[in-house]
Amino acid sequence: FASVSWLGFISTTSVYGDLSGEWADENSPCVAKGPGRPYRDAEEGYLLLPGPSVRVFRCAGIYGPHSSALHVVFREALLRGDGAATPALAPAGKPATNRIHVDDIA
């Protein structure tokens, strides 16, 4: 690590846990107990490493070629041939989302 000034760790917003629709930002506590827990634990481990500083990037809603969960849902429906994967449209209030393109992470 001698020539490295900092390390980046790509994590996920699931480290915040289920906030029941409430907003989260970088100051929100990481309280995940479910699927986000391993990421939370990994973040904590990386932040304790000696040497260069560690910067955590919590990405949500990664999209791009073959990176979206929708790709998986539609592909599985096509393979089953049952047409079960019909996208749901957001209600008139259009909920806020957080998205990042896979190329912008690289």
mmCIF file with all atom_site columns, C-alpha atoms in Angstrom:
data_model
loop_
_atom_site.group_PDB
_atom_site.id
_atom_site.type_symbol
_atom_site.label_atom_id
_atom_site.label_alt_id
_atom_site.label_comp_id
_atom_site.label_asym_id
_atom_site.label_entity_id
_atom_site.label_seq_id
_atom_site.pdbx_PDB_ins_code
_atom_site.Cartn_x
_atom_site.Cartn_y
_atom_site.Cartn_z
_atom_site.occupancy
_atom_site.B_iso_or_equiv
_atom_site.pdbx_formal_charge
_atom_site.auth_seq_id
_atom_site.auth_comp_id
_atom_site.auth_asym_id
_atom_site.auth_atom_id
_atom_site.pdbx_PDB_model_num
ATOM 1   C CA . PHE A 1 1   ? 0.000   0.000   0.000   1.00 0.00 ? 1   PHE A CA 1
ATOM 2   C CA . ALA A 1 2   ? 3.006   2.300   0.047   1.00 0.00 ? 2   ALA A CA 1
ATOM 3   C CA . SER A 1 3   ? 2.093   4.133   -3.165  1.00 0.00 ? 3   SER A CA 1
ATOM 4   C CA . VAL A 1 4   ? -1.679  4.123   -2.596  1.00 0.00 ? 4   VAL A CA 1
ATOM 5   C CA . SER A 1 5   ? -3.119  7.311   -1.107  1.00 0.00 ? 5   SER A CA 1
ATOM 6   C CA . TRP A 1 6   ? -6.647  5.931   -0.585  1.00 0.00 ? 6   TRP A CA 1
ATOM 7   C CA . LEU A 1 7   ? -8.794  2.825   -1.128  1.00 0.00 ? 7   LEU A CA 1
ATOM 8   C CA . GLY A 1 8   ? -12.369 2.806   -2.375  1.00 0.00 ? 8   GLY A CA 1
ATOM 9   C CA . PHE A 1 9   ? -14.985 0.285   -1.273  1.00 0.00 ? 9   PHE A CA 1
ATOM 10  C CA . ILE A 1 10  ? -18.216 0.038   -3.266  1.00 0.00 ? 10  ILE A CA 1
ATOM 11  C CA . SER A 1 11  ? -20.989 -0.815  -0.855  1.00 0.00 ? 11  SER A CA 1
ATOM 12  C CA . THR A 1 12  ? -24.764 -0.465  -0.958  1.00 0.00 ? 12  THR A CA 1
ATOM 13  C CA . THR A 1 13  ? -27.460 1.684   0.596   1.00 0.00 ? 13  THR A CA 1
ATOM 14  C CA . SER A 1 14  ? -28.920 -1.475  2.139   1.00 0.00 ? 14  SER A CA 1
ATOM 15  C CA . VAL A 1 15  ? -26.516 -0.867  5.058   1.00 0.00 ? 15  VAL A CA 1
ATOM 16  C CA . TYR A 1 16  ? -29.117 1.584   6.377   1.00 0.00 ? 16  TYR A CA 1
ATOM 17  C CA . GLY A 1 17  ? -31.631 -1.220  6.864   1.00 0.00 ? 17  GLY A CA 1
ATOM 18  C CA . ASP A 1 18  ? -35.392 -0.922  6.402   1.00 0.00 ? 18  ASP A CA 1
ATOM 19  C CA . LEU A 1 19  ? -36.298 2.707   7.031   1.00 0.00 ? 19  LEU A CA 1
ATOM 20  C CA . SER A 1 20  ? -39.981 2.249   6.149   1.00 0.00 ? 20  SER A CA 1
ATOM 21  C CA . GLY A 1 21  ? -39.827 4.846   3.405   1.00 0.00 ? 21  GLY A CA 1
ATOM 22  C CA . GLU A 1 22  ? -37.868 7.433   5.393   1.00 0.00 ? 22  GLU A CA 1
ATOM 23  C CA . TRP A 1 23  ? -34.932 9.259   3.802   1.00 0.00 ? 23  TRP A CA 1
ATOM 24  C CA . ALA A 1 24  ? -31.348 8.160   4.376   1.00 0.00 ? 24  ALA A CA 1
ATOM 25  C CA . ASP A 1 25  ? -28.154 10.084  3.767   1.00 0.00 ? 25  ASP A CA 1
ATOM 26  C CA . GLU A 1 26  ? -24.478 9.664   4.623   1.00 0.00 ? 26  GLU A CA 1
ATOM 27  C CA . ASN A 1 27  ? -25.188 10.762  8.211   1.00 0.00 ? 27  ASN A CA 1
ATOM 28  C CA . SER A 1 28  ? -27.892 8.135   8.787   1.00 0.00 ? 28  SER A CA 1
ATOM 29  C CA . PRO A 1 29  ? -26.937 5.281   11.132  1.00 0.00 ? 29  PRO A CA 1
ATOM 30  C CA . CYS A 1 30  ? -26.121 1.935   9.530   1.00 0.00 ? 30  CYS A CA 1
ATOM 31  C CA . VAL A 1 31  ? -28.428 -0.473  11.330  1.00 0.00 ? 31  VAL A CA 1
ATOM 32  C CA . ALA A 1 32  ? -28.968 -3.216  8.746   1.00 0.00 ? 32  ALA A CA 1
ATOM 33  C CA . LYS A 1 33  ? -29.756 -6.611  10.232  1.00 0.00 ? 33  LYS A CA 1
ATOM 34  C CA . GLY A 1 34  ? -30.831 -8.391  7.024   1.00 0.00 ? 34  GLY A CA 1
ATOM 35  C CA . PRO A 1 35  ? -29.265 -8.476  3.546   1.00 0.00 ? 35  PRO A CA 1
ATOM 36  C CA . GLY A 1 36  ? -27.290 -5.264  4.134   1.00 0.00 ? 36  GLY A CA 1
ATOM 37  C CA . ARG A 1 37  ? -25.524 -6.587  7.243   1.00 0.00 ? 37  ARG A CA 1
ATOM 38  C CA . PRO A 1 38  ? -22.555 -8.227  5.424   1.00 0.00 ? 38  PRO A CA 1
ATOM 39  C CA . TYR A 1 39  ? -21.895 -4.962  3.585   1.00 0.00 ? 39  TYR A CA 1
ATOM 40  C CA . ARG A 1 40  ? -22.088 -3.002  6.829   1.00 0.00 ? 40  ARG A CA 1
ATOM 41  C CA . ASP A 1 41  ? -19.623 -5.404  8.445   1.00 0.00 ? 41  ASP A CA 1
ATOM 42  C CA . ALA A 1 42  ? -17.288 -5.181  5.432   1.00 0.00 ? 42  ALA A CA 1
ATOM 43  C CA . GLU A 1 43  ? -17.393 -1.378  5.531   1.00 0.00 ? 43  GLU A CA 1
ATOM 44  C CA . GLU A 1 44  ? -16.434 -1.411  9.193   1.00 0.00 ? 44  GLU A CA 1
ATOM 45  C CA . GLY A 1 45  ? -13.566 -3.818  8.495   1.00 0.00 ? 45  GLY A CA 1
ATOM 46  C CA . TYR A 1 46  ? -12.178 -1.748  5.625   1.00 0.00 ? 46  TYR A CA 1
ATOM 47  C CA . LEU A 1 47  ? -12.403 1.449   7.682   1.00 0.00 ? 47  LEU A CA 1
ATOM 48  C CA . LEU A 1 48  ? -10.226 -0.169  10.362  1.00 0.00 ? 48  LEU A CA 1
ATOM 49  C CA . LEU A 1 49  ? -7.417  -1.093  7.943   1.00 0.00 ? 49  LEU A CA 1
ATOM 50  C CA . PRO A 1 50  ? -4.069  0.538   8.665   1.00 0.00 ? 50  PRO A CA 1
ATOM 51  C CA . GLY A 1 51  ? -2.469  2.552   5.908   1.00 0.00 ? 51  GLY A CA 1
ATOM 52  C CA . PRO A 1 52  ? -4.259  4.612   3.279   1.00 0.00 ? 52  PRO A CA 1
ATOM 53  C CA . SER A 1 53  ? -7.593  6.209   4.018   1.00 0.00 ? 53  SER A CA 1
ATOM 54  C CA . VAL A 1 54  ? -10.691 4.281   2.959   1.00 0.00 ? 54  VAL A CA 1
ATOM 55  C CA . ARG A 1 55  ? -13.626 5.893   1.178   1.00 0.00 ? 55  ARG A CA 1
ATOM 56  C CA . VAL A 1 56  ? -16.936 4.065   1.084   1.00 0.00 ? 56  VAL A CA 1
ATOM 57  C CA . PHE A 1 57  ? -19.255 4.553   -1.884  1.00 0.00 ? 57  PHE A CA 1
ATOM 58  C CA . ARG A 1 58  ? -22.814 3.420   -1.168  1.00 0.00 ? 58  ARG A CA 1
ATOM 59  C CA . CYS A 1 59  ? -24.364 2.816   -4.554  1.00 0.00 ? 59  CYS A CA 1
ATOM 60  C CA . ALA A 1 60  ? -28.059 2.226   -5.054  1.00 0.00 ? 60  ALA A CA 1
ATOM 61  C CA . GLY A 1 61  ? -30.068 1.400   -8.131  1.00 0.00 ? 61  GLY A CA 1
ATOM 62  C CA . ILE A 1 62  ? -27.186 0.386   -10.383 1.00 0.00 ? 62  ILE A CA 1
ATOM 63  C CA . TYR A 1 63  ? -28.379 0.299   -13.968 1.00 0.00 ? 63  TYR A CA 1
ATOM 64  C CA . GLY A 1 64  ? -26.864 -0.315  -17.363 1.00 0.00 ? 64  GLY A CA 1
ATOM 65  C CA . PRO A 1 65  ? -26.371 -3.233  -19.704 1.00 0.00 ? 65  PRO A CA 1
ATOM 66  C CA . HIS A 1 66  ? -27.329 -6.437  -17.885 1.00 0.00 ? 66  HIS A CA 1
ATOM 67  C CA . SER A 1 67  ? -26.900 -4.867  -14.435 1.00 0.00 ? 67  SER A CA 1
ATOM 68  C CA . SER A 1 68  ? -30.487 -4.192  -13.457 1.00 0.00 ? 68  SER A CA 1
ATOM 69  C CA . ALA A 1 69  ? -32.692 -6.475  -11.385 1.00 0.00 ? 69  ALA A CA 1
ATOM 70  C CA . LEU A 1 70  ? -35.326 -5.812  -14.045 1.00 0.00 ? 70  LEU A CA 1
ATOM 71  C CA . HIS A 1 71  ? -33.105 -7.571  -16.568 1.00 0.00 ? 71  HIS A CA 1
ATOM 72  C CA . VAL A 1 72  ? -33.138 -10.636 -14.342 1.00 0.00 ? 72  VAL A CA 1
ATOM 73  C CA . VAL A 1 73  ? -36.917 -10.527 -13.783 1.00 0.00 ? 73  VAL A CA 1
ATOM 74  C CA . PHE A 1 74  ? -37.695 -10.134 -17.482 1.00 0.00 ? 74  PHE A CA 1
ATOM 75  C CA . ARG A 1 75  ? -35.151 -12.777 -18.522 1.00 0.00 ? 75  ARG A CA 1
ATOM 76  C CA . GLU A 1 76  ? -36.619 -15.283 -16.059 1.00 0.00 ? 76  GLU A CA 1
ATOM 77  C CA . ALA A 1 77  ? -40.168 -14.549 -17.262 1.00 0.00 ? 77  ALA A CA 1
ATOM 78  C CA . LEU A 1 78  ? -39.076 -15.014 -20.856 1.00 0.00 ? 78  LEU A CA 1
ATOM 79  C CA . LEU A 1 79  ? -37.441 -18.327 -19.999 1.00 0.00 ? 79  LEU A CA 1
ATOM 80  C CA . ARG A 1 80  ? -40.605 -19.474 -18.204 1.00 0.00 ? 80  ARG A CA 1
ATOM 81  C CA . GLY A 1 81  ? -42.771 -18.118 -20.999 1.00 0.00 ? 81  GLY A CA 1
ATOM 82  C CA . ASP A 1 82  ? -45.506 -17.061 -18.587 1.00 0.00 ? 82  ASP A CA 1
ATOM 83  C CA . GLY A 1 83  ? -45.378 -13.284 -19.088 1.00 0.00 ? 83  GLY A CA 1
ATOM 84  C CA . ALA A 1 84  ? -45.388 -12.812 -15.293 1.00 0.00 ? 84  ALA A CA 1
ATOM 85  C CA . ALA A 1 85  ? -42.868 -9.981  -15.414 1.00 0.00 ? 85  ALA A CA 1
ATOM 86  C CA . THR A 1 86  ? -44.949 -6.912  -16.153 1.00 0.00 ? 86  THR A CA 1
ATOM 87  C CA . PRO A 1 87  ? -43.345 -3.654  -15.000 1.00 0.00 ? 87  PRO A CA 1
ATOM 88  C CA . ALA A 1 88  ? -45.281 -1.657  -12.441 1.00 0.00 ? 88  ALA A CA 1
ATOM 89  C CA . LEU A 1 89  ? -45.609 2.064   -13.027 1.00 0.00 ? 89  LEU A CA 1
ATOM 90  C CA . ALA A 1 90  ? -45.066 4.520   -10.202 1.00 0.00 ? 90  ALA A CA 1
ATOM 91  C CA . PRO A 1 91  ? -48.184 6.207   -8.864  1.00 0.00 ? 91  PRO A CA 1
ATOM 92  C CA . ALA A 1 92  ? -48.825 9.878   -9.621  1.00 0.00 ? 92  ALA A CA 1
ATOM 93  C CA . GLY A 1 93  ? -46.583 10.968  -6.716  1.00 0.00 ? 93  GLY A CA 1
ATOM 94  C CA . LYS A 1 94  ? -43.495 9.438   -8.396  1.00 0.00 ? 94  LYS A CA 1
ATOM 95  C CA . PRO A 1 95  ? -41.369 8.254   -5.476  1.00 0.00 ? 95  PRO A CA 1
ATOM 96  C CA . ALA A 1 96  ? -37.778 9.464   -5.233  1.00 0.00 ? 96  ALA A CA 1
ATOM 97  C CA . THR A 1 97  ? -35.093 7.013   -6.279  1.00 0.00 ? 97  THR A CA 1
ATOM 98  C CA . ASN A 1 98  ? -31.318 6.895   -6.305  1.00 0.00 ? 98  ASN A CA 1
ATOM 99  C CA . ARG A 1 99  ? -29.731 5.548   -9.490  1.00 0.00 ? 99  ARG A CA 1
ATOM 100 C CA . ILE A 1 100 ? -26.215 5.263   -10.892 1.00 0.00 ? 100 ILE A CA 1
ATOM 101 C CA . HIS A 1 101 ? -25.096 3.881   -14.264 1.00 0.00 ? 101 HIS A CA 1
ATOM 102 C CA . VAL A 1 102 ? -22.652 0.983   -14.125 1.00 0.00 ? 102 VAL A CA 1
ATOM 103 C CA . ASP A 1 103 ? -20.184 2.948   -16.317 1.00 0.00 ? 103 ASP A CA 1
ATOM 104 C CA . ASP A 1 104 ? -20.143 5.814   -13.787 1.00 0.00 ? 104 ASP A CA 1
ATOM 105 C CA . ILE A 1 105 ? -18.990 3.460   -11.042 1.00 0.00 ? 105 ILE A CA 1
ATOM 106 C CA . ALA A 1 106 ? -15.948 2.223   -12.958 1.00 0.00 ? 106 ALA A CA 1
#
